[in-house]
Coordinates of C-alpha atoms and ligand atoms in Angstrom, one line a residue:
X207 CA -114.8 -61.7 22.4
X208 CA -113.8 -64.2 19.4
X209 CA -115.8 -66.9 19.9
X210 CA -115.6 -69.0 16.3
X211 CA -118.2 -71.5 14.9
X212 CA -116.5 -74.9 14.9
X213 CA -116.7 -74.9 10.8
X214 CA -114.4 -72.0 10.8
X215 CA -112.1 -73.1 12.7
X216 CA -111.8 -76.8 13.5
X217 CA -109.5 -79.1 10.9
X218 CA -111.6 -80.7 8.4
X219 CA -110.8 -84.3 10.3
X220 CA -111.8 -83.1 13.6
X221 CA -115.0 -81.6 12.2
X222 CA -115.5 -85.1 10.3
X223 CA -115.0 -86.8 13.9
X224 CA -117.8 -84.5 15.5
X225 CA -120.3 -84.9 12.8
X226 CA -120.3 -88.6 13.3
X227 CA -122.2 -91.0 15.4
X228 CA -119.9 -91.4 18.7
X229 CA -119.4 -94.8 19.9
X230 CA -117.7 -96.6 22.8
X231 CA -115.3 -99.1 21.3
X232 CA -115.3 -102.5 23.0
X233 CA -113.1 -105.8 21.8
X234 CA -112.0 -104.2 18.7
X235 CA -115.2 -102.9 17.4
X236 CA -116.9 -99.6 17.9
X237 CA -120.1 -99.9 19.2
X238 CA -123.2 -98.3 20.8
X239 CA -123.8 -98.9 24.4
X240 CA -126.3 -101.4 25.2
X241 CA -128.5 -98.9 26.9
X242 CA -129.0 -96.9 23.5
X243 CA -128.0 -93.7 25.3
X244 CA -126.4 -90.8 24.9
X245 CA -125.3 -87.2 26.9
X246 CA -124.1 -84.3 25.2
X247 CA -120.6 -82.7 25.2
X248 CA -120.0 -78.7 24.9
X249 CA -117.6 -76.4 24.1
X250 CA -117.1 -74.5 27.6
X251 CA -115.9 -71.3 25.4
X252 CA -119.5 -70.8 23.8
X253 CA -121.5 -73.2 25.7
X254 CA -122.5 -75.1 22.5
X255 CA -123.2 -78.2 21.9
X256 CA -120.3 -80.1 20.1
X257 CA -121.5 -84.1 19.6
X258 CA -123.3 -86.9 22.1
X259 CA -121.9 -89.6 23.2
X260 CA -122.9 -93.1 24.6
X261 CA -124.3 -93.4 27.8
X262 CA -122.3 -96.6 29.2
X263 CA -123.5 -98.5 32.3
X264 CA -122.9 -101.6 34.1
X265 CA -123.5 -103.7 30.7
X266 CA -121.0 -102.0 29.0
X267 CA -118.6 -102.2 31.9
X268 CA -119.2 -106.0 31.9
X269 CA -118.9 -106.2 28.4
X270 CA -115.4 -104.3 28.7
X271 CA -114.4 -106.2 31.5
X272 CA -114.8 -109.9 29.7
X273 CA -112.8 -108.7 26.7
X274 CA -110.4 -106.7 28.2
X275 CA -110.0 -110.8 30.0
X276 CA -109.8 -112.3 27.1
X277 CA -107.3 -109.9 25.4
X278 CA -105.0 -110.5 28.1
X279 CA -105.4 -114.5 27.4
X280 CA -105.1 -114.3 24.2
X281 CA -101.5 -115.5 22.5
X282 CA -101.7 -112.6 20.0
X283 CA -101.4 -110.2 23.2
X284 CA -100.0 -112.6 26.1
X285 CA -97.1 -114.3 23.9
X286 CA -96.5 -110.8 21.6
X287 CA -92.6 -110.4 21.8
X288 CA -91.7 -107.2 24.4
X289 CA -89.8 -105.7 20.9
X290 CA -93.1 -106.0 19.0
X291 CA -95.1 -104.4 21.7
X292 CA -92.9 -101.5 21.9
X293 CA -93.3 -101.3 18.2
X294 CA -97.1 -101.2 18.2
X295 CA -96.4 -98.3 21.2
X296 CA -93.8 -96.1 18.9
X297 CA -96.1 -96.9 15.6
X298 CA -99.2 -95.4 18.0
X299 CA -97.0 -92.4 18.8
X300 CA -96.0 -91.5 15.3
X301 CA -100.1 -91.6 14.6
X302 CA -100.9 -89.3 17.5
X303 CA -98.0 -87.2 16.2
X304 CA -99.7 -87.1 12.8
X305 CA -102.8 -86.5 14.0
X306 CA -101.7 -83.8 16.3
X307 CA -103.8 -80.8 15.0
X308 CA -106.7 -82.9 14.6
X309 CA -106.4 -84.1 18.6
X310 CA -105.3 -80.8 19.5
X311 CA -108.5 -79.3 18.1
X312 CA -110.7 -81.9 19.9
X313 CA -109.5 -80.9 23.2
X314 CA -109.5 -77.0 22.9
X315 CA -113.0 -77.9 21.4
X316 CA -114.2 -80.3 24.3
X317 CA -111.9 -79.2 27.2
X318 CA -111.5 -75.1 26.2
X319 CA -108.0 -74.5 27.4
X320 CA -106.0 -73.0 24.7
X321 CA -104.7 -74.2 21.6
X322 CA -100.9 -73.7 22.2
X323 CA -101.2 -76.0 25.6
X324 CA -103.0 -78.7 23.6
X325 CA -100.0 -79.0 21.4
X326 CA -97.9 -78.5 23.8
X327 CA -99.2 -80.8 26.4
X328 CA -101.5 -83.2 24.9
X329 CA -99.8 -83.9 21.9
X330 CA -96.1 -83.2 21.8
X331 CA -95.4 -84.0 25.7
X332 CA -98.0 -87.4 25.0
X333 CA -95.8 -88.2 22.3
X334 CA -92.8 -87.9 23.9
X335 CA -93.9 -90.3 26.6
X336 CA -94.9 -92.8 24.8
X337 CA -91.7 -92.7 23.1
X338 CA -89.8 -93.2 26.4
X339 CA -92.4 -95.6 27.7
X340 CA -92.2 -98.0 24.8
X341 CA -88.6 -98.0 25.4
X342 CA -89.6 -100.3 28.8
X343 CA -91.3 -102.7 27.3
X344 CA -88.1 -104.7 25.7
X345 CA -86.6 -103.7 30.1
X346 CA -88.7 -105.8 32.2
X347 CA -86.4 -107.9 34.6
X348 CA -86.1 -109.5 38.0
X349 CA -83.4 -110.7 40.0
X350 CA -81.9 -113.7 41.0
X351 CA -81.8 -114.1 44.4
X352 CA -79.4 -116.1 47.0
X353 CA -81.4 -118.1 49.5
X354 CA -80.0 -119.8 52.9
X355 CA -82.3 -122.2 53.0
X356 CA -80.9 -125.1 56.0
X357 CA -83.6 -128.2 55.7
X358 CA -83.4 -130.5 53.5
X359 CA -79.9 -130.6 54.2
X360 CA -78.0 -131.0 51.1
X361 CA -80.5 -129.3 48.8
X362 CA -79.9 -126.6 46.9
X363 CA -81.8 -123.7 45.5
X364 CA -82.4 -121.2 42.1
X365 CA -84.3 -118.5 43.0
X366 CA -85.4 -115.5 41.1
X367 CA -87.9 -113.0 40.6
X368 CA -90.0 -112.3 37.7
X369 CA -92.5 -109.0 36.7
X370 CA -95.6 -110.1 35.0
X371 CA -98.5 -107.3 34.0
X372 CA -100.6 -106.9 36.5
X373 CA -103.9 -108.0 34.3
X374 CA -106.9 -105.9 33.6
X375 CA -106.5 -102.3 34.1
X376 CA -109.5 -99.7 34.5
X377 CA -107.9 -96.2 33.8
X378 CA -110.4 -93.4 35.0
X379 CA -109.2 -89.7 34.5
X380 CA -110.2 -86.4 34.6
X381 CA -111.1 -83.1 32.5
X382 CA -108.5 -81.3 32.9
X383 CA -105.8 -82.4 30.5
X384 CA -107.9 -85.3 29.2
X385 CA -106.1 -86.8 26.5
X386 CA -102.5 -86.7 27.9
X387 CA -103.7 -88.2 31.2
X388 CA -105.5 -91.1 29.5
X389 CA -101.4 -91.5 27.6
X390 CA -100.1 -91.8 31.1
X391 CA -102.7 -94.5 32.6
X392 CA -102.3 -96.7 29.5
X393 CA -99.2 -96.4 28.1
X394 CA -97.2 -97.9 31.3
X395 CA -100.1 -100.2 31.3
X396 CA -99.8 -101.5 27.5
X397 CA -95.7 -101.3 27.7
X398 CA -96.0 -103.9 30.4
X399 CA -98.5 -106.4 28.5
X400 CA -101.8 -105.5 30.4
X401 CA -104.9 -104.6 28.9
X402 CA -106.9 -101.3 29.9
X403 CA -110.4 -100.0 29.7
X404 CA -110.5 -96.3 29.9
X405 CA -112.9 -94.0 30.7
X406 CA -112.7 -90.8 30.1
X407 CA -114.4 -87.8 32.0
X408 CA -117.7 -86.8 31.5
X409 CA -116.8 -83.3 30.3
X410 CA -114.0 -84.3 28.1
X411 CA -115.1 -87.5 26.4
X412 CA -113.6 -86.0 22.8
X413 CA -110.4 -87.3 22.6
X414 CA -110.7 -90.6 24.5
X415 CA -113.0 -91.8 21.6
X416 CA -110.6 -90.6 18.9
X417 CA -107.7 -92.4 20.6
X418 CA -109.4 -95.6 20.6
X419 CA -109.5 -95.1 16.3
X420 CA -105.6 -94.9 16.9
X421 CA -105.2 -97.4 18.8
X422 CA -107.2 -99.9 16.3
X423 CA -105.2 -98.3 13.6
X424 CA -102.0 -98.8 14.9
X425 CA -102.9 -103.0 15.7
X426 CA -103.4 -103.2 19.0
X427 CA -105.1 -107.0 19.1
X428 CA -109.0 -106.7 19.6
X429 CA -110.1 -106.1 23.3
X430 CA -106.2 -105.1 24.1
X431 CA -107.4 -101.2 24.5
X432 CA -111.4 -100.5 25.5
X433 CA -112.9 -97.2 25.7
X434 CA -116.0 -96.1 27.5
X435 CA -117.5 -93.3 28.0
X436 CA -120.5 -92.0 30.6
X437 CA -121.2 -91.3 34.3
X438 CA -118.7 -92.0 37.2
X439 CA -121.6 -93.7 39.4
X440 CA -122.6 -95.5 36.2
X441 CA -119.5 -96.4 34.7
X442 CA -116.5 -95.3 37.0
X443 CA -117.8 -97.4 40.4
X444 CA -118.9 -100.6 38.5
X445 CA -115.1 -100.6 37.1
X446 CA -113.4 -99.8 40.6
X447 CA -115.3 -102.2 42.2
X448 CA -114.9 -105.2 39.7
X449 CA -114.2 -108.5 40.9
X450 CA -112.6 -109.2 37.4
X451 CA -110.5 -106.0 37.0
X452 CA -107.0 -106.5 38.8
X453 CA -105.6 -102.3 38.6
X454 CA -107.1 -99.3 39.1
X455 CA -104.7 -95.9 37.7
X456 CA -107.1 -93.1 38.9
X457 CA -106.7 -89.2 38.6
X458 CA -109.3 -87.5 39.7
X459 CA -110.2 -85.6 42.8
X460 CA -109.1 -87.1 46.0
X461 CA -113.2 -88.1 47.4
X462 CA -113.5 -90.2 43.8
X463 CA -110.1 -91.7 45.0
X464 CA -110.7 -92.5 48.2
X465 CA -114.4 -94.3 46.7
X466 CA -112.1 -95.7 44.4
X467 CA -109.6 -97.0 46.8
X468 CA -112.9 -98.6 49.2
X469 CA -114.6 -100.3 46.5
X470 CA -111.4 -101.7 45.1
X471 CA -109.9 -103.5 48.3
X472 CA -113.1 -105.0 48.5
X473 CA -111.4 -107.9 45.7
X474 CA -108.0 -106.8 46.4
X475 CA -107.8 -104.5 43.3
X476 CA -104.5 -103.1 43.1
X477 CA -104.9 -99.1 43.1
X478 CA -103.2 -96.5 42.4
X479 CA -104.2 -92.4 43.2
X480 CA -103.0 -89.0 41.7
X481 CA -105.6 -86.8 43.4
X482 CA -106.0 -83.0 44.5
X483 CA -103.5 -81.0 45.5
X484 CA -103.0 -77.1 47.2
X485 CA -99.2 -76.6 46.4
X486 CA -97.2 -73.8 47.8
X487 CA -94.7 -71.1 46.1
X488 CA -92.1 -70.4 48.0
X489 CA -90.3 -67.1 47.5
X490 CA -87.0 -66.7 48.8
X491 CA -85.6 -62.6 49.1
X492 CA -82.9 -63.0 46.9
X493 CA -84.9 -63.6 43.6
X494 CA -85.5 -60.9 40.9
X495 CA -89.2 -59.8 40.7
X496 CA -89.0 -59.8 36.9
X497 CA -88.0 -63.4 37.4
X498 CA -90.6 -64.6 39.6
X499 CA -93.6 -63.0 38.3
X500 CA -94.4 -64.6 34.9
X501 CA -93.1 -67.6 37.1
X502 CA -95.1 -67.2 40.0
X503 CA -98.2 -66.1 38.2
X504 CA -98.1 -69.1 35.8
X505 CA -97.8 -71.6 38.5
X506 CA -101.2 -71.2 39.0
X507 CA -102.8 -69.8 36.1
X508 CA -101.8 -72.0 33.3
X509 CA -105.3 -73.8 32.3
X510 CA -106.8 -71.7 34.2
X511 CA -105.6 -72.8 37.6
X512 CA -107.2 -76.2 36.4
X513 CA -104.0 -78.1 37.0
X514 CA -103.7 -80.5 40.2
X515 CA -100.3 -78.8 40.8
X516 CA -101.3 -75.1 40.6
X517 CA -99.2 -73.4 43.0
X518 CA -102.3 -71.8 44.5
X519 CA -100.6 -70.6 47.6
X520 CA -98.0 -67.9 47.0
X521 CA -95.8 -67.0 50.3
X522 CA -93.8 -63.9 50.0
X523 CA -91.1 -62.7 52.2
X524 CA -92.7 -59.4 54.0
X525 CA -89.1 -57.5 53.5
X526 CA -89.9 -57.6 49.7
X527 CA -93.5 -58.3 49.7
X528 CA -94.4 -54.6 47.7
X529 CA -91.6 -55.2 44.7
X530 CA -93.2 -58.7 44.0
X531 CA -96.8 -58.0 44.1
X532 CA -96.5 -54.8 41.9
X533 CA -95.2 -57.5 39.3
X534 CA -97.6 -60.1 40.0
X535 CA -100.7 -57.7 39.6
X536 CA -99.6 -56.5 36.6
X537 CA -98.8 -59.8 35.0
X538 CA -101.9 -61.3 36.2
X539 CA -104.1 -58.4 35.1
X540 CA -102.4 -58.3 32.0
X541 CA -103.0 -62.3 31.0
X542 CA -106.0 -62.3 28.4
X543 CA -108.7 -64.9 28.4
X544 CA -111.0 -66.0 26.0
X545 CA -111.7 -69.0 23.5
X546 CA -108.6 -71.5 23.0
X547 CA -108.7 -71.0 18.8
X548 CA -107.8 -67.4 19.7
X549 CA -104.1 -67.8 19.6
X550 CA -103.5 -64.6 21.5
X551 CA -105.2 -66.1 24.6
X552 CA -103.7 -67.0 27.4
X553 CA -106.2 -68.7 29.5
X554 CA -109.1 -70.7 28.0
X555 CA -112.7 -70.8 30.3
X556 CA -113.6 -73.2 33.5
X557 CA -114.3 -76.8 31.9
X558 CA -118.0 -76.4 32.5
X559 CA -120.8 -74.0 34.3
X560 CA -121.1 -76.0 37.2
X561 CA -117.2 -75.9 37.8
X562 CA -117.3 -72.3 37.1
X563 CA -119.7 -71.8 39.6
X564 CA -117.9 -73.5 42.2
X565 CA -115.0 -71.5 41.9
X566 CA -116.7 -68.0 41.7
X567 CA -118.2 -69.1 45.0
X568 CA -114.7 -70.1 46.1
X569 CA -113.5 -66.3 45.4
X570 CA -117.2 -65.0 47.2
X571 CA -116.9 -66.6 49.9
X572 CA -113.0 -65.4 50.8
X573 CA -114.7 -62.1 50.1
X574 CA -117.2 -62.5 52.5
X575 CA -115.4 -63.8 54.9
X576 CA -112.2 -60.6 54.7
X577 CA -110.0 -61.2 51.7
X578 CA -109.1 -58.6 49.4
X579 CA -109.5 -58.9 45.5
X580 CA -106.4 -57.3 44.9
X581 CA -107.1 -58.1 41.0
X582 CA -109.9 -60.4 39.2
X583 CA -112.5 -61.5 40.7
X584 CA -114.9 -61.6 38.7
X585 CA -116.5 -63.6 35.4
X586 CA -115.8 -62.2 31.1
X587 CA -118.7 -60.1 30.5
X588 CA -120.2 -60.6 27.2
X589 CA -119.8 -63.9 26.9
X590 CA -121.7 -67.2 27.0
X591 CA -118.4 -69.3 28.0
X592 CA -117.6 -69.9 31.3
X593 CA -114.6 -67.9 31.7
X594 CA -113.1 -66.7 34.9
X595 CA -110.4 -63.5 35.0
X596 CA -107.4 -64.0 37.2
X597 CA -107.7 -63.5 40.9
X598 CA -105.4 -62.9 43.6
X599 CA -106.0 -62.7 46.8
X600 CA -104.9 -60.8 49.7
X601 CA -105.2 -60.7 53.5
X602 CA -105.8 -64.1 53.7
X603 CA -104.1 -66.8 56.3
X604 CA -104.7 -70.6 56.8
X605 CA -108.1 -70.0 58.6
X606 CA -109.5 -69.4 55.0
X607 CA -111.2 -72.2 53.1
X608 CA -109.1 -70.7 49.6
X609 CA -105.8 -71.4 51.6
X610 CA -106.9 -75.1 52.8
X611 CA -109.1 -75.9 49.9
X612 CA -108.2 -77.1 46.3
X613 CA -109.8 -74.3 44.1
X614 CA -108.7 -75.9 40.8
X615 CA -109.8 -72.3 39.3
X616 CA -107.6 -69.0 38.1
X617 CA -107.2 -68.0 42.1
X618 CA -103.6 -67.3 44.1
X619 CA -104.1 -66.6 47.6
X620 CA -100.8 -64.9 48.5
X621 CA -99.6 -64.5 52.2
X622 CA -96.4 -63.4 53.8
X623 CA -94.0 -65.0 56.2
X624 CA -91.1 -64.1 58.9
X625 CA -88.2 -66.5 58.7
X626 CA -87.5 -70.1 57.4
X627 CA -89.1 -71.9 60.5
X628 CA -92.2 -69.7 60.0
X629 CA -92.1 -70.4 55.9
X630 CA -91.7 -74.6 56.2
X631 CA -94.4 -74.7 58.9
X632 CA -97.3 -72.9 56.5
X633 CA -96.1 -75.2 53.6
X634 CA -96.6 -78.0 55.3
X635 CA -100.2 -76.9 57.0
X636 CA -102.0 -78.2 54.5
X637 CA -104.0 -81.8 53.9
X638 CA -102.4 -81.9 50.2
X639 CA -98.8 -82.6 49.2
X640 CA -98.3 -82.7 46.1
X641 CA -95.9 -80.0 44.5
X642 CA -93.8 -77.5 45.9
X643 CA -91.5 -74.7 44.4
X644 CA -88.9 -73.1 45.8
X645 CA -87.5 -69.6 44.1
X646 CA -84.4 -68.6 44.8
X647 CA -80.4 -68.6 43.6
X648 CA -79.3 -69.0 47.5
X649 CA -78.3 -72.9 47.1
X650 CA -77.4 -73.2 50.9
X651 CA -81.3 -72.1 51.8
X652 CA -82.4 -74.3 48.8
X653 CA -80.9 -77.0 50.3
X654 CA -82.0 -76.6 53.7
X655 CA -85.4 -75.9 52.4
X656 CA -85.9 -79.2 50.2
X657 CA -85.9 -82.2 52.8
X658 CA -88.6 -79.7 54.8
X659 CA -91.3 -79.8 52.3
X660 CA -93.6 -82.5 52.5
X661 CA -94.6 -83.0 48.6
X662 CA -94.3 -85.2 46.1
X663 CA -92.0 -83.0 44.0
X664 CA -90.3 -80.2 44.5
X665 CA -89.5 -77.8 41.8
X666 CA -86.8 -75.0 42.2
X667 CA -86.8 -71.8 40.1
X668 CA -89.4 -73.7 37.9
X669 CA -93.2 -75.3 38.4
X670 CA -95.0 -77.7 36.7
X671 CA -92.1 -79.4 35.0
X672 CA -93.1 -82.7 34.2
X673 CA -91.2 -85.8 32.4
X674 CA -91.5 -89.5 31.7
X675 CA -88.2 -90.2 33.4
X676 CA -89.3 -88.5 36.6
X677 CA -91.7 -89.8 39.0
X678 CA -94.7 -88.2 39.8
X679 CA -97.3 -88.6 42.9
X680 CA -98.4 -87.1 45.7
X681 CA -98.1 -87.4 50.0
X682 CA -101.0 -87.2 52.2
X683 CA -104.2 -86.6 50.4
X684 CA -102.5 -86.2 47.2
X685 CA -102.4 -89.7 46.4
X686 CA -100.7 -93.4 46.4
X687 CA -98.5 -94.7 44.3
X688 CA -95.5 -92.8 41.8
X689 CA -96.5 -92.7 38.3
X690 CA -93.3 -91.8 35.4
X691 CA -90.0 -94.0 35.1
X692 CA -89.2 -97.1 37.0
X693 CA -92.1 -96.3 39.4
X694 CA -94.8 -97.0 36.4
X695 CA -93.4 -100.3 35.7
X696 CA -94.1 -101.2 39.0
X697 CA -97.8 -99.9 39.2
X698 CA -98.4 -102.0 36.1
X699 CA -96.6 -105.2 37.3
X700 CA -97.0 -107.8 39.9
X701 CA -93.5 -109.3 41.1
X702 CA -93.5 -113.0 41.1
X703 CA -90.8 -114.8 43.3
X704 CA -89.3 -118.5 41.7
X705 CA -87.9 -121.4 43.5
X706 CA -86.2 -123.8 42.3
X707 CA -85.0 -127.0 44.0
X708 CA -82.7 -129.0 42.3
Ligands
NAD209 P1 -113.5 -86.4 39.6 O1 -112.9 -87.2 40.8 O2 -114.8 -85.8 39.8 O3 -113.6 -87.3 38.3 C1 -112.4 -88.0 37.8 C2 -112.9 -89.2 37.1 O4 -113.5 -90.1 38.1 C3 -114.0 -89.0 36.1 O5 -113.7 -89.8 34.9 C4 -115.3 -89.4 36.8 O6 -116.3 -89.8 35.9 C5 -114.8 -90.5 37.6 N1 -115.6 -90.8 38.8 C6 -116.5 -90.0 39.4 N2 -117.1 -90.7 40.5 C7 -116.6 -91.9 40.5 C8 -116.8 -93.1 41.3 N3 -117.6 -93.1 42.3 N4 -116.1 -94.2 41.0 C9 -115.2 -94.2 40.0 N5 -115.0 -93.2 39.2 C10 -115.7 -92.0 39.4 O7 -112.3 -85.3 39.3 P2 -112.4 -84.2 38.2 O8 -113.3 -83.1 38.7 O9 -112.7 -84.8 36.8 O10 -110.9 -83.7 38.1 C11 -110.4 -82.7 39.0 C12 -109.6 -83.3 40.1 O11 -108.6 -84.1 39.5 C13 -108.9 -82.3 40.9 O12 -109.1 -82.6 42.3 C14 -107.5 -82.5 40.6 O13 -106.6 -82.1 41.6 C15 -107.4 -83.9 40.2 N6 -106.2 -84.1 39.4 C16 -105.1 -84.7 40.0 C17 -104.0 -84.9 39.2 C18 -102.8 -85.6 39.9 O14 -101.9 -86.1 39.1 N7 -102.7 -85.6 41.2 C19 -103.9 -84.6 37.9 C20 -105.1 -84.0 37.3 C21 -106.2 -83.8 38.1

């Protein structure tokens, strides 16, 4: 397997970045943490080591905290015109787009998945948003509002409503598409005048750090935008719990955001929760197998499975359950894996051993317990990385802990069902509700099928399509709150009513 040394392959800026000392960057400076610390990063592909990074704790998170305060205080930030904000936003999107390969690289490096979805996904779509979020910053309104107010007789009333940022925001996200979800926790955040500290995942520290150079190069006032990076217990809890942060934007898995959600009502922290997710496929007769099974396959395997949406559970109708999983084995056994910088990959490795090793025991233990391996299976041989091949799974119903339980690895677990009642009801038997996806050109079934589905989103003929302009959360375990669009504006704001007598 092609597993490059960073020299030959990394852009001379991104090999700059990892060859210097790493720092957590705090009211406008770049500094160590006050513990001394640091904990290394590797590259999941070859197991190397790629940098260290500092060790944060409670003294960094308080240090954070009280300048993240200020920021929001200070005239430069609190009185900045909304057209001057939305400038500093686009002028920070045209420097991610310039330093796209360099970011890119960093989080292929740090994160493994391949090059082409770093582009694609961390940079390009990252851009994009911040180009549509900046666009709210110059939108914020309220409306007036008629009151029928009797006593005092003879007095009469303005009223209105007003949005104001909601304060202090602590944005904690996860590995899996590091850098683009950091864009969506503090973009909406920034475009509506608050200030954020962000910390990154442990795994995938990389391009959080390189973001906060951005960020001071575009002008963001000191202690506007904060970085930190280190444990969740150390740094993650201490920021939830707070009493001077007024927003949590969590994504992460749904135990952190249930922890999250505790500690933060304790001082009335407003919250918000994108967390796991077990998202069904659901295959209709009518569509072409040629169709479906790039589709199909994709829906989960794209980074790997390591995507909250991954449409892990595939239901096919039984009448043509042979045609599509001919297809489907053959596309999944035909999708190569290997290290991102080979650009004829297709699926990078797990984010880290220990993940790896939790999903291999995922696919054991179906084994065990009467799946089939119908395809995968198994780890890369000669490899250090920690790479996973493709797996489906067969023979498999909602008694199995794959079909309830969010692998977040490589892993479809594909089941068959009678009719429409039969399809909706194993949907919707499941604790997560995130996505959905419905294939098929029948627009009557379609139809009938979309009110059913107990998600977040549903897709039809396409998964995983994602936009600024189109909200995005999840039901039940999946999470609180709608991130994208309108809906950010409102996790970001605080509505304040006004009376006026006069
Ligand atoms: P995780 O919950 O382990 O960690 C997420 C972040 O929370 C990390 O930065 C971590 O350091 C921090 N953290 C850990 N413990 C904490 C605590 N006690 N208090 C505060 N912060 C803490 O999740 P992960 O393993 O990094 O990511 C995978 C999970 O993320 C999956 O469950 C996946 O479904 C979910 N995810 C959801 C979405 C979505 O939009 N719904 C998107 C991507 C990933």
């Amino acid at each position: 397997m092609f597993i490059p040394k960073f020299e030959t392959v990394l852009d001379p800026t991104a090999l700059e970045f990892i060859g210097a000392k790493q720092q957590i960057f705090i009211d406008g400076e770049f500094v160590d943490a006050v513990g001394g610390e640091f904990f290394p990063t590797s590259d999941p592909a070859s197991t190397r080591q790629i940098t260290e990074v500092p060790l944060s704790d409670t003294r960094d998170v308080d240090l954070a905290v009280a300048a993240a305060n200020r920021a929001l205080e200070d005239p430069s930030w609190a009185r900045m015109l909304p057209s001057d904000r939305q400038k500093l936003l686009l002028d920070l999107a045209d420097l991610i787009e310039a330093h796209g390969e360099t970011i890119a690289n960093l989080e292929t490096l740090d994160q493994g998945q391949p090059l082409w979805v770093s582009e694609a996904v961390q940079v390009n779509m990252g851009v994009d948003y911040i180009r549509y979020m900046a666009g709210w910053a110059t939108k914020l309104d309220g409306s007036n509002v008629d009151l029928s107010v009797r006593e005092p007789a003879g007095m009469n009333f303005q009223a209105y409503t007003r949005r104001e940022p909601v304060g202090v925001v602590a944005a904690i996200v996860p590995w899996n598409f590091p850098h683009l979800m950091a864009l969506w926790k503090i973009i909406p955040a920034l475009t509506c005048g608050c200030t954020v500290i962000l910390k990154p995942a442990e795994d995938t520290p990389l391009t959080a750090l390189y973001l906060a150079r951005l960020c001071r190069e575009a002008g963001f006032p000191k202690g506007v935008v904060n970085v930190i990076t280190g444990t969740g217990p150390e740094v993650g809890a201490p920021l939830s719990g707070h009493p001077n942060v007024n927003k949590v934007a969590f994504t992460g898995s749904t135990a952190t955001g249930q922890a999250i959600g505790h500690a933060a009502i304790d001082n009335m922290t407003r919250f918000s929760l994108e967390t796991g997710g077990k998202s069904p496929v659901l295959v209709l007769e009518d569509i072409d197998p040629d169709f479906l099974s790039p589709n199909a396959a994709m829906a989960t395997l794209f980074n790997s499975g390591q995507q909250c949406v991954a449409g892990s559970r595939l239901y096919l109708p039984k009448k043509r359950y042979d045609q599509y999983m001919d297809r489907l084995l053959d596309m999944a056994f035909w999708l190569k894996t290997g290290s991102g910088f080979d650009r004829t990959v297709h699926l990078g490795p797990m984010v880290s051993k220990e993940h790896m090793d939790r999903v291999m025991g995922f696919i054991e233990r179906s084994e065990e317990a009467g799946a089939k391996i119908e395809v995968g299976g198994n780890m890369v041989e000669n490899t250090e990385g920690f790479f996973v091949r493709p797996t489906v799974l067969t023979g498999v119903d909602h008694s199995y802990e794959c079909v309830r339980e969010e692998i977040f690895g490589p892993v479809i677990c594909v089941m068959t069902y009678d009719d429409m009642d039969d399809l909706v009801s194993k949907a919707n038997d499941n604790q997560y509700g995130l996505g959905a996806s419905i294939w098929s050109q029948n627009i009557s079934k379609v139809n009938m099928l979309i009110p059913r589905i107990k998600a977040g989103t549903v897709w039809v003929n396409c998964h995983s399509v994602f936009d600024a302009n189109l909200p995005f959360g999840g039901r039940k375990l999946s999470g609180m709150g709608k991130e994208h669009g309108r809906s950010a504006i409102e996790l970001f704001t605080e509505e304040k009513a006004v009376c006026i007598a006069y």
